[in-house]
Coordinates of C-alpha atoms in Angstrom, one line a residue:
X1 CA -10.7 -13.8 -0.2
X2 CA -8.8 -15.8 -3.1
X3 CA -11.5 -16.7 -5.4
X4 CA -10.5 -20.2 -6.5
X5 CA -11.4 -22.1 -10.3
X6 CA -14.7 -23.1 -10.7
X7 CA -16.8 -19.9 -8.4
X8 CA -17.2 -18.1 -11.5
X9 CA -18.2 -19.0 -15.0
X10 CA -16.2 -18.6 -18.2
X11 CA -18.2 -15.1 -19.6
X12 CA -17.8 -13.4 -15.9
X13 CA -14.3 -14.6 -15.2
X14 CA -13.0 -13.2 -19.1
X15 CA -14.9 -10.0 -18.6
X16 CA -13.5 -9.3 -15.0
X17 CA -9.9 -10.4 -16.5
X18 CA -10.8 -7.6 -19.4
X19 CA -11.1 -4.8 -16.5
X20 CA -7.9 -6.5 -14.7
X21 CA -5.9 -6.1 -17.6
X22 CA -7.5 -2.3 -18.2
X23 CA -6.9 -1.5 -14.1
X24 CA -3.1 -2.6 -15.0
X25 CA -2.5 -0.8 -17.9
X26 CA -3.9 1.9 -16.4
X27 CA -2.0 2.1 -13.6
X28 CA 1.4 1.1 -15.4
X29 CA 0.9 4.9 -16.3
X30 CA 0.0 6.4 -13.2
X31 CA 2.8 4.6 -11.7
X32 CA 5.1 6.6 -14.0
X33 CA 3.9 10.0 -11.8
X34 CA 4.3 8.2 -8.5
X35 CA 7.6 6.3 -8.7
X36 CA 10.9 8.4 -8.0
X37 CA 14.3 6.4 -7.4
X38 CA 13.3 5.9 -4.1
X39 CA 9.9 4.6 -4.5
X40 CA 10.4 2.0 -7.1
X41 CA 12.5 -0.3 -4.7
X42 CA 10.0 0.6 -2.2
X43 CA 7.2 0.1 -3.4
X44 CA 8.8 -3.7 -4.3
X45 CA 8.8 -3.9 -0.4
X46 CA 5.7 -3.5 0.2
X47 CA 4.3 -6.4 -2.4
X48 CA 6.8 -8.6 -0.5
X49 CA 5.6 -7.2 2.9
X50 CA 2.3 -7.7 2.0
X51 CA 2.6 -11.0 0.5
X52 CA 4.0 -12.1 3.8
X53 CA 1.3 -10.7 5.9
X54 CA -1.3 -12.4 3.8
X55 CA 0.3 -15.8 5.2
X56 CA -1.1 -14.3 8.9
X57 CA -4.3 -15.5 9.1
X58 CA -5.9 -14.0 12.6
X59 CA -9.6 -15.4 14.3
X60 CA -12.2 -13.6 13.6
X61 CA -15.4 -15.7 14.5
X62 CA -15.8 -19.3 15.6
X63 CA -14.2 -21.7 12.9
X64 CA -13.3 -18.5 10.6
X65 CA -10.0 -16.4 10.0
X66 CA -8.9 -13.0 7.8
X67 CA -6.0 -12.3 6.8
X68 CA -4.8 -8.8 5.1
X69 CA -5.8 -7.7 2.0
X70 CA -3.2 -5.3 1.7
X71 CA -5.1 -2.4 -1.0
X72 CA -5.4 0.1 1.8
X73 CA -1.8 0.0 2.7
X74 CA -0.3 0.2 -0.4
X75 CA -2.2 3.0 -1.5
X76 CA -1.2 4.8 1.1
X77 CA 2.3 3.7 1.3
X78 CA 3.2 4.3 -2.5
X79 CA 0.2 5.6 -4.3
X80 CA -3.1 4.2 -5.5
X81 CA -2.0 3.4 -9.4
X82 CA 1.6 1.5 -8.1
X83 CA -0.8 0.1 -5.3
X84 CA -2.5 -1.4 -7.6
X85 CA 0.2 -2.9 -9.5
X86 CA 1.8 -4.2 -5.6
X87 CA -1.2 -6.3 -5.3
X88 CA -1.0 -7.7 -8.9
X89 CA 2.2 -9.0 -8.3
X90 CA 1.2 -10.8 -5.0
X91 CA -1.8 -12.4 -6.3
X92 CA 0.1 -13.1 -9.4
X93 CA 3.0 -14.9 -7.6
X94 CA 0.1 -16.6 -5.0
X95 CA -1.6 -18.2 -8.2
X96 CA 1.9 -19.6 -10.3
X97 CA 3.7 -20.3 -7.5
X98 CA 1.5 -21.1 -4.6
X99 CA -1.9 -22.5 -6.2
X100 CA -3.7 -19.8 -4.1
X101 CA -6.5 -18.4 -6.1
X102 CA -7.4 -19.5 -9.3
X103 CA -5.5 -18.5 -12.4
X104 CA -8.9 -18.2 -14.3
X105 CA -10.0 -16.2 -11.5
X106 CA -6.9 -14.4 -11.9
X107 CA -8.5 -11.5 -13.3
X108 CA -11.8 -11.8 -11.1
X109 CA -9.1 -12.1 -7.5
X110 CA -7.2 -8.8 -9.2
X111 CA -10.6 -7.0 -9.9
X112 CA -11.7 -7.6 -6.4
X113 CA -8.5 -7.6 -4.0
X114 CA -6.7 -5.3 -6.2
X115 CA -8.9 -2.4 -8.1
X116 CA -12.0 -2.3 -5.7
X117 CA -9.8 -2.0 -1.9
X118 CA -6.9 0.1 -3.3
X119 CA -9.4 2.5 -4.8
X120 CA -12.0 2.5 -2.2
X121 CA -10.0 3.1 0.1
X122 CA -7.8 5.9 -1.3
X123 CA -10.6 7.7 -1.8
X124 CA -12.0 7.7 2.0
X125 CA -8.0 8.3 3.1
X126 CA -8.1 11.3 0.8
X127 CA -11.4 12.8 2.0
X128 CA -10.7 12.2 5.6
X129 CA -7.2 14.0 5.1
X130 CA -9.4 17.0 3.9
X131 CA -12.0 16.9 6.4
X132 CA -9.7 16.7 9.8
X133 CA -6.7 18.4 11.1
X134 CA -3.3 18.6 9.7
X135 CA -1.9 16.2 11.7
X136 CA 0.3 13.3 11.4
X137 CA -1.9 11.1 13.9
X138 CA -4.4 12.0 11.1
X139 CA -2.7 9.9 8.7
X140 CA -3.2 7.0 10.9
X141 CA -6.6 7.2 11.9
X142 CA -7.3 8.2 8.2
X143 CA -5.3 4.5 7.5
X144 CA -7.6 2.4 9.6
X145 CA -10.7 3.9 8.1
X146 CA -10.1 3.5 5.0
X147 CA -9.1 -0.1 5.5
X148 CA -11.7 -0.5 7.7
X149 CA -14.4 0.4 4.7
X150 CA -12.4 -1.4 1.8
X151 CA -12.5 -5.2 3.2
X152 CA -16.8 -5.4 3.0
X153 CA -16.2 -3.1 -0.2
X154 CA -14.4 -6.1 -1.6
X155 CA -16.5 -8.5 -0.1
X156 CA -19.6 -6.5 -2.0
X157 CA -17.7 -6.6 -4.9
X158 CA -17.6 -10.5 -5.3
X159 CA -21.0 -11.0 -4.2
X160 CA -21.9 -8.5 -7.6
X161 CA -19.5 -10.4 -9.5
X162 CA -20.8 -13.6 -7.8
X163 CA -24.4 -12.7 -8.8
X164 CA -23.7 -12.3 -12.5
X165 CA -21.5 -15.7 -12.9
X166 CA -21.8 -17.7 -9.9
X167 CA -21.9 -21.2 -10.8
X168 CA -23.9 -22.7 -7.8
X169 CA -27.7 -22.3 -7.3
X170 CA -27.8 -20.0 -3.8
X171 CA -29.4 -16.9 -2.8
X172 CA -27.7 -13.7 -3.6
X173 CA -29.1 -12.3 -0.8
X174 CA -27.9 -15.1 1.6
X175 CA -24.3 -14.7 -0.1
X176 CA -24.4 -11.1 0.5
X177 CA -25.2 -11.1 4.2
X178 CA -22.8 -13.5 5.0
X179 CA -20.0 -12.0 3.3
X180 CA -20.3 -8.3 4.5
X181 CA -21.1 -9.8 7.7
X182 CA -18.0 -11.4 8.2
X183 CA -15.7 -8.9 6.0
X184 CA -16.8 -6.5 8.6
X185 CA -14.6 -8.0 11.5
X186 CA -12.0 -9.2 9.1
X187 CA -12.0 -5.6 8.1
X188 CA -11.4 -4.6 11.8
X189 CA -8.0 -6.5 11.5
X190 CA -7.1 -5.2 8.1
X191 CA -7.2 -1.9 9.5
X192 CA -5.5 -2.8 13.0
X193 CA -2.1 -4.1 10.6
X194 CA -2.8 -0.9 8.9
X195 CA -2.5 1.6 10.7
X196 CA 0.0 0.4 12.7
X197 CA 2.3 -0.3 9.4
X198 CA 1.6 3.3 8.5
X199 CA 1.8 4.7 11.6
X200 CA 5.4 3.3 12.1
X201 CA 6.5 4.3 9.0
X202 CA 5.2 8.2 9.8
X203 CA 7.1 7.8 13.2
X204 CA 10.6 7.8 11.3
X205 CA 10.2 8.7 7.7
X206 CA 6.8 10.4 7.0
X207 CA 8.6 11.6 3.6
X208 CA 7.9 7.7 2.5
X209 CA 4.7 8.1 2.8
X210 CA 2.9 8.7 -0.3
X211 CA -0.5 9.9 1.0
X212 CA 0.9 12.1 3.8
X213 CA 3.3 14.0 1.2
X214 CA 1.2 17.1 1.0
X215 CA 0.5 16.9 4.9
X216 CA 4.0 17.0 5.3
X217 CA 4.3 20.1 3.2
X218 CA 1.3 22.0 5.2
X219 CA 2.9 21.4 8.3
X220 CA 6.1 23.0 6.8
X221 CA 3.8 25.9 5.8
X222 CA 2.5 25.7 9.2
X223 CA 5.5 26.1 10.9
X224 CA 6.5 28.6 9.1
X225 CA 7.1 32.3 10.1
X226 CA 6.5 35.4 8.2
X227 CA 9.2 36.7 6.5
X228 CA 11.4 39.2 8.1
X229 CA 13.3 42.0 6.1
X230 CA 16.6 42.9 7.1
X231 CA 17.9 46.3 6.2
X232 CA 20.2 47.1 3.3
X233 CA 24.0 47.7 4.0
X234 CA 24.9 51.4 4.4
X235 CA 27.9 53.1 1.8
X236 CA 30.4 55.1 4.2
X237 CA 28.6 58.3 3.6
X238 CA 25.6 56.9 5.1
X239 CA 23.5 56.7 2.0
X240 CA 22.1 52.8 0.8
X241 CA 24.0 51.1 -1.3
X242 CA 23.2 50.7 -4.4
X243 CA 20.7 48.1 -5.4
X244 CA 19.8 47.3 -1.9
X245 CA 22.1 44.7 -1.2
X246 CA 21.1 42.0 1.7
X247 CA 23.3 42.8 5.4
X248 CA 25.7 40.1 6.4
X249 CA 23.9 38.1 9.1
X250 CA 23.2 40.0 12.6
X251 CA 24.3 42.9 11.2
X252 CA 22.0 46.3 12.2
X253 CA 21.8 49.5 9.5
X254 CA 23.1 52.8 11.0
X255 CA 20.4 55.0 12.4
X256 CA 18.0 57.1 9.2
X257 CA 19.7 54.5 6.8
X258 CA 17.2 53.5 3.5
X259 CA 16.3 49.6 3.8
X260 CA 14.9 48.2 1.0
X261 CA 15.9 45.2 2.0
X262 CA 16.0 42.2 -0.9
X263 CA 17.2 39.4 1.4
X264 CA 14.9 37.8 3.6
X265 CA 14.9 35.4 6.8
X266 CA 12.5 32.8 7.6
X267 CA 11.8 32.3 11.2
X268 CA 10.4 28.7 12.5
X269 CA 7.7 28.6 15.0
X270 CA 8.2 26.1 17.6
X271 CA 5.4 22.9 16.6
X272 CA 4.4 20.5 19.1
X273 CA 6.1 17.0 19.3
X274 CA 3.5 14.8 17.8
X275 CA 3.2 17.2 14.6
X276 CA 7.0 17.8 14.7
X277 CA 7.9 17.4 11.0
X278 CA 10.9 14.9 9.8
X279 CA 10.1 15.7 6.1
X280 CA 13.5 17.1 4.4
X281 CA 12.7 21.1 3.2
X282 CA 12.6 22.1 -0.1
X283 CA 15.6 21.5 -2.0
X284 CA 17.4 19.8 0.7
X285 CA 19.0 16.3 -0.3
X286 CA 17.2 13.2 -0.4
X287 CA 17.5 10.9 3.0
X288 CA 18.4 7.0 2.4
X289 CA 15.7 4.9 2.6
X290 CA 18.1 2.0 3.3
X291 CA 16.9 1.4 6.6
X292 CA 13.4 1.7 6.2
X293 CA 14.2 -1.0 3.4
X294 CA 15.7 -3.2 5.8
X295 CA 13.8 -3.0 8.4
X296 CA 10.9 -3.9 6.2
X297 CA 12.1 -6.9 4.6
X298 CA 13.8 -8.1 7.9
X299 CA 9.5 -7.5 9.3
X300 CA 8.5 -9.9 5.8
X301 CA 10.9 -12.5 6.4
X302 CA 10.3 -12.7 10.1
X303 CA 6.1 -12.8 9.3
X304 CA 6.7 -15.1 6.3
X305 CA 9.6 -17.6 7.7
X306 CA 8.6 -17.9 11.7
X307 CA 5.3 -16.3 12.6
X308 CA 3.2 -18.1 9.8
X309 CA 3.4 -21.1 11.8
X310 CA 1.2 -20.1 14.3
X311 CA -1.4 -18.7 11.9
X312 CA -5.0 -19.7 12.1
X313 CA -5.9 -23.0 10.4
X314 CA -9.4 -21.8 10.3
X315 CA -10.5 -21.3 6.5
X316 CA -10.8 -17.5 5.5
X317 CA -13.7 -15.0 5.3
X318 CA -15.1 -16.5 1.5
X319 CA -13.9 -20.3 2.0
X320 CA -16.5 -20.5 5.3
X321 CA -18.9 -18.9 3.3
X322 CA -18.9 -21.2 0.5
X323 CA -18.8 -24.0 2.4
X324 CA -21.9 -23.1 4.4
X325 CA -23.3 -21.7 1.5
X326 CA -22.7 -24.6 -1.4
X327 CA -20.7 -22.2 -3.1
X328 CA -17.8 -24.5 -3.5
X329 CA -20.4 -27.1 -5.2
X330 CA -17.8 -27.0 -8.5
X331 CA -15.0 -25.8 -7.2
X332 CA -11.9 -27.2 -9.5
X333 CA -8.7 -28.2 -9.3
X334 CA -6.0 -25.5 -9.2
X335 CA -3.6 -26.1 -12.5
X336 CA -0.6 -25.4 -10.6
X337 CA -1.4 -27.9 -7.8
X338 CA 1.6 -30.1 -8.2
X339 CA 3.6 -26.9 -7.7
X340 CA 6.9 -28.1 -5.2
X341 CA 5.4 -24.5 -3.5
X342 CA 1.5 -25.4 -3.5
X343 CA -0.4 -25.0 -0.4
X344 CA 2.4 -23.1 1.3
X345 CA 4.6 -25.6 2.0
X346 CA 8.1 -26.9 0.2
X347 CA 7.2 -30.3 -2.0
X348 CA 9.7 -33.3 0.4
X349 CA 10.2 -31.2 3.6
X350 CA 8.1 -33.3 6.2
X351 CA 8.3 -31.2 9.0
X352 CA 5.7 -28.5 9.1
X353 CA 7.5 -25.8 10.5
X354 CA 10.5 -25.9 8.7
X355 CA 8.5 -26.6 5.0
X356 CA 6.0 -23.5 5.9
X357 CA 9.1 -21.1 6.8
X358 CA 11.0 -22.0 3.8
X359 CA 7.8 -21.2 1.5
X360 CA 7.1 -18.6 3.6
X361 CA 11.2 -16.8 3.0
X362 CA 11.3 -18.1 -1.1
X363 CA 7.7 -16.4 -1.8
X364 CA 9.1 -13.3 0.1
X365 CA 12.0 -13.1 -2.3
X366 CA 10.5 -13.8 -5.2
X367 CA 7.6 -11.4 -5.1
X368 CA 10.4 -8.7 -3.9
X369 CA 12.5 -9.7 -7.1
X370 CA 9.6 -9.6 -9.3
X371 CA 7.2 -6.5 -7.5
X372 CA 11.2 -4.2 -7.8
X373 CA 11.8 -5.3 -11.3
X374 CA 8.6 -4.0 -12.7
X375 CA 9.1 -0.8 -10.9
X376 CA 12.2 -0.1 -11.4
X377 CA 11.5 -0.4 -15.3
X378 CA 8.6 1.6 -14.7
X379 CA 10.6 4.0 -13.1
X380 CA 13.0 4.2 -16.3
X381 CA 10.5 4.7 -18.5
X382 CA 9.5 7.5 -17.1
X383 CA 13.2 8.8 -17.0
X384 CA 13.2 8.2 -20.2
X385 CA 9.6 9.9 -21.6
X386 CA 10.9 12.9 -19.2
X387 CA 14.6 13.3 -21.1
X388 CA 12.6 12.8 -24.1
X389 CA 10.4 15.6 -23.0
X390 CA 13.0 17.9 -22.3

C-alpha cells in the first residue's frame, strides 16, 4: 500500500506529513515508557523483521498480491508509541534507499501504514484482551483480529485522504469499494503472519511480549495460592517468642503455643499446560533475550535474502486499484530512482536471484542499524530524565 509521488496533491501530502511528523514526536515520548534495555534492541528487530516480510508478497485475488503491513504486530510486540516509530523507520529506509513509496508521500505512507494500523489495531487487541479469558491463546486470537480489522482500516484511510487530494478525476465511491474490497483478503494474510509471529514468540518468551505483559501478571495472580501462616517459634519455657518471629521451614510449634505468625508461604496451584506461565516473578532477574534476537534476525535474513524470490510478481492491493481505476493517471517519478538499491534489486548484479537476495540482506541490516539506533537513544534518554528525576 506504498502510496507513490504524484496520487496526492501538494496541500494533502504537506498536511498528512504535519500529522506524520506530530504521530512521531508523539510517540518518541511514549516510547520513553515502553523501552527498557531489553526492548530497545528488540524492538530494532522487529522494523528489520518487518521490513523483510514486506518483500513477501502472497496472492490474494487473480492478478493482485498483499504483503504485510506490519502495525498490528509491532504494537503488540513492543508497544503502540515504539510501533509506531518501527514502521517509520521501514517506510523511511523503503523511500531513500529502495524508491518504494514516494518521499512526498512520505508523510501521507507514514499516516496511513504507520498511525492508522498500529493504532487501530491496538485498540481492538486491547479490548479483546478485556473481553475474553485470561489466556495466552487469547493473545493470539486477539493478534489476528486486530490485524485482521487494521489492513481495510488503512485501506479506508487513503481513500479519505485520497478524496481530499487525489489528483485523478474518479469516483470516491468506486475507489472506496475496491480498496476495502481487496484490503479485506490482504487483511486475512496480515493477520495469518501475525498471529503466528506472536504466537511463537508467547510459546518461548511471553515476557517479550508487550501486549500480553499484564496477562502474564494475572496468570501469576491466577496461580497463586492464599497465603499460609506458619506459627511463631516457641522460647524453652513454652511461651512465643518475642515479636513473633517466622519458624525455620517445616518446622511445627509445640502444642498451646501463641502463633502470630509474621512470615508467610505462598503455595502454587497447579495451571494447565497451555496457560503455564514462563514470565520471570517479581523481582526475579531478567532472562536474555539473545536468542529470541537471533532467531529473529536469522527469520529476516532468511525472508529477505532467499524466500523473496519466490514472492508474487503480481502488483499490490493499491497499485491494481489504480491501475484499473486511473488513479496512476500522474503518477511521477520516484527521486531516488537511480538508487544502486531501487526496485529491490543491487544496480550491476544481472542475475535475479542473487541481486534480489543481496537487497533483500543490505535493507535487513540497515533498517536493524538504523530502527536500534533510535531506540537505543531513546532508551537513554529516558535513563537520563529518570536519574534526573531522582
Amino acid at each position: 500500500m506504498h502510496v507513490p509521488d504524484g496520487f496526492i496533491d501538494a496541500p494533502v501530502s504537506v498536511a498528512t506529513g504535519a500529522v506524520a511528523a506530530a504521530a512521531v514526536a508523539v510517540s518518541l515520548r511514549g516510547a520513553r515508557r515502553e523501552l527498557d534495555e531489553q526492548a530497545a534492541p528488540l524492538a530494532g528487530l522487529v522494523a528489520a523483521f518487518i521490513f523483510a516480510v514486506q518483500m513477501l508478497n502472497f496472492p490474494v485475488a487473480a492478478g493482485t498480491s498483499g504483503h504485510l503491513l506490519g502495525g498490528a504486530l509491532a504494537a503488540i510486540l513492543v508497544g503502540p508509541y515504539t510501533g509506531v516509530l518501527c514502521v517509520s523507520v521501514v517506510l523511511l529506509m523503503q523511500g531513500v534507499l529502495f524508491a518504494d513509496g514516494g518521499l512526498t508521500a512520505l508523510g501521507v505512507n507514514i499516516t496511513d501504514m504507520a498511525v492508522v494500523t498500529t493504532v487501530v489495531a491496538y485498540g481492538v487487541f486491547r479490548a479483546l484482551l478485556k473481553l475474553a479469558p485470561n489466556r495466552r491463546r487469547t493473545v493470539t486470537v486477539a493478534s489476528f483480529a486486530a490485524a485482521l480489522v487494521s489492513v481495510p482500516a488503512a485501506a479506508m484511510a487513503f481513500t479519505g485522504i485520497y478524496a481530499l487530494g487525489g489528483t485523478a478525476d474518479v469516483a470516491i465511491g468506486k475507489v472506496f469499494t475496491a480498496m476495502v474490497g481487496v484490503h479485506v483478503l490482504i487483511g486475512i494474510g496480515e493477520a495469518a503472519i501475525t498471529a503466528l509471529t506472536v504466537g511463537a514468540v508467547m510459546a518461548v518468551r511471553p515476557d517479550l511480549v508487550h501486549g500480553a505483559r499484564d496477562v502474564a501478571a494475572r496468570r501469576l495472580e491466577l496461580r497463586t495460592g492464599a497465603p499460609v501462616r506458619t506459627p511463631a517459634p516457641a522460647s524453652p519455657d513454652g511461651s512465643a517468642a518475642p515479636g513473633g518471629s517466622p519458624a525455620p521451614a517445616g518446622s511445627a510449634a509445640p502444642a498451646g503455643s501463641a502463633a502470630p505468625a509474621t512470615a508467610r508461604t505462598v503455595t502454587a496451584a497447579p495451571a494447565a499446560k497451555d496457560d503455564a506461565d514462563t514470565a520471570p516473578a517479581p523481582g526475579a532477574p531478567r532472562r536474555s533475550a539473545r536468542r529470541v534476537w537471533a532467531v529473529g534476525l536469522g527469520a529476516a535474513l532468511l525472508c529477505a535474502g532467499v524466500v523473496s524470490f519466490y514472492a508474487s510478481a503480481s502488483p499490490d492491493g493499491l497499485e491494481k486499484v489504480a491501475a484499473d481505476k486511473g488513479i496512476d493517471k500522474k503518477t511521477e517519478d520516484h527521486a531516488a530512482k537511480d538508487s544502486p538499491l531501487a526496485d529491490y534489486g543491487v544496480k550491476d548484479i544481472s542475475d535475479a536471484r542473487l541481486s534480489g537476495g543481496l537487497a533483500g540482506v543490505i535493507g535487513v541490516g540497515a533498517t536493524l542499524a538504523v530502527g536500534t539506533g533510535v531506540f537505543v537513544v531513546v532508551r537513554r534518554r529516558r535513563a537520563d530524565t529518570d536519574t534526573e528525576t531522582g
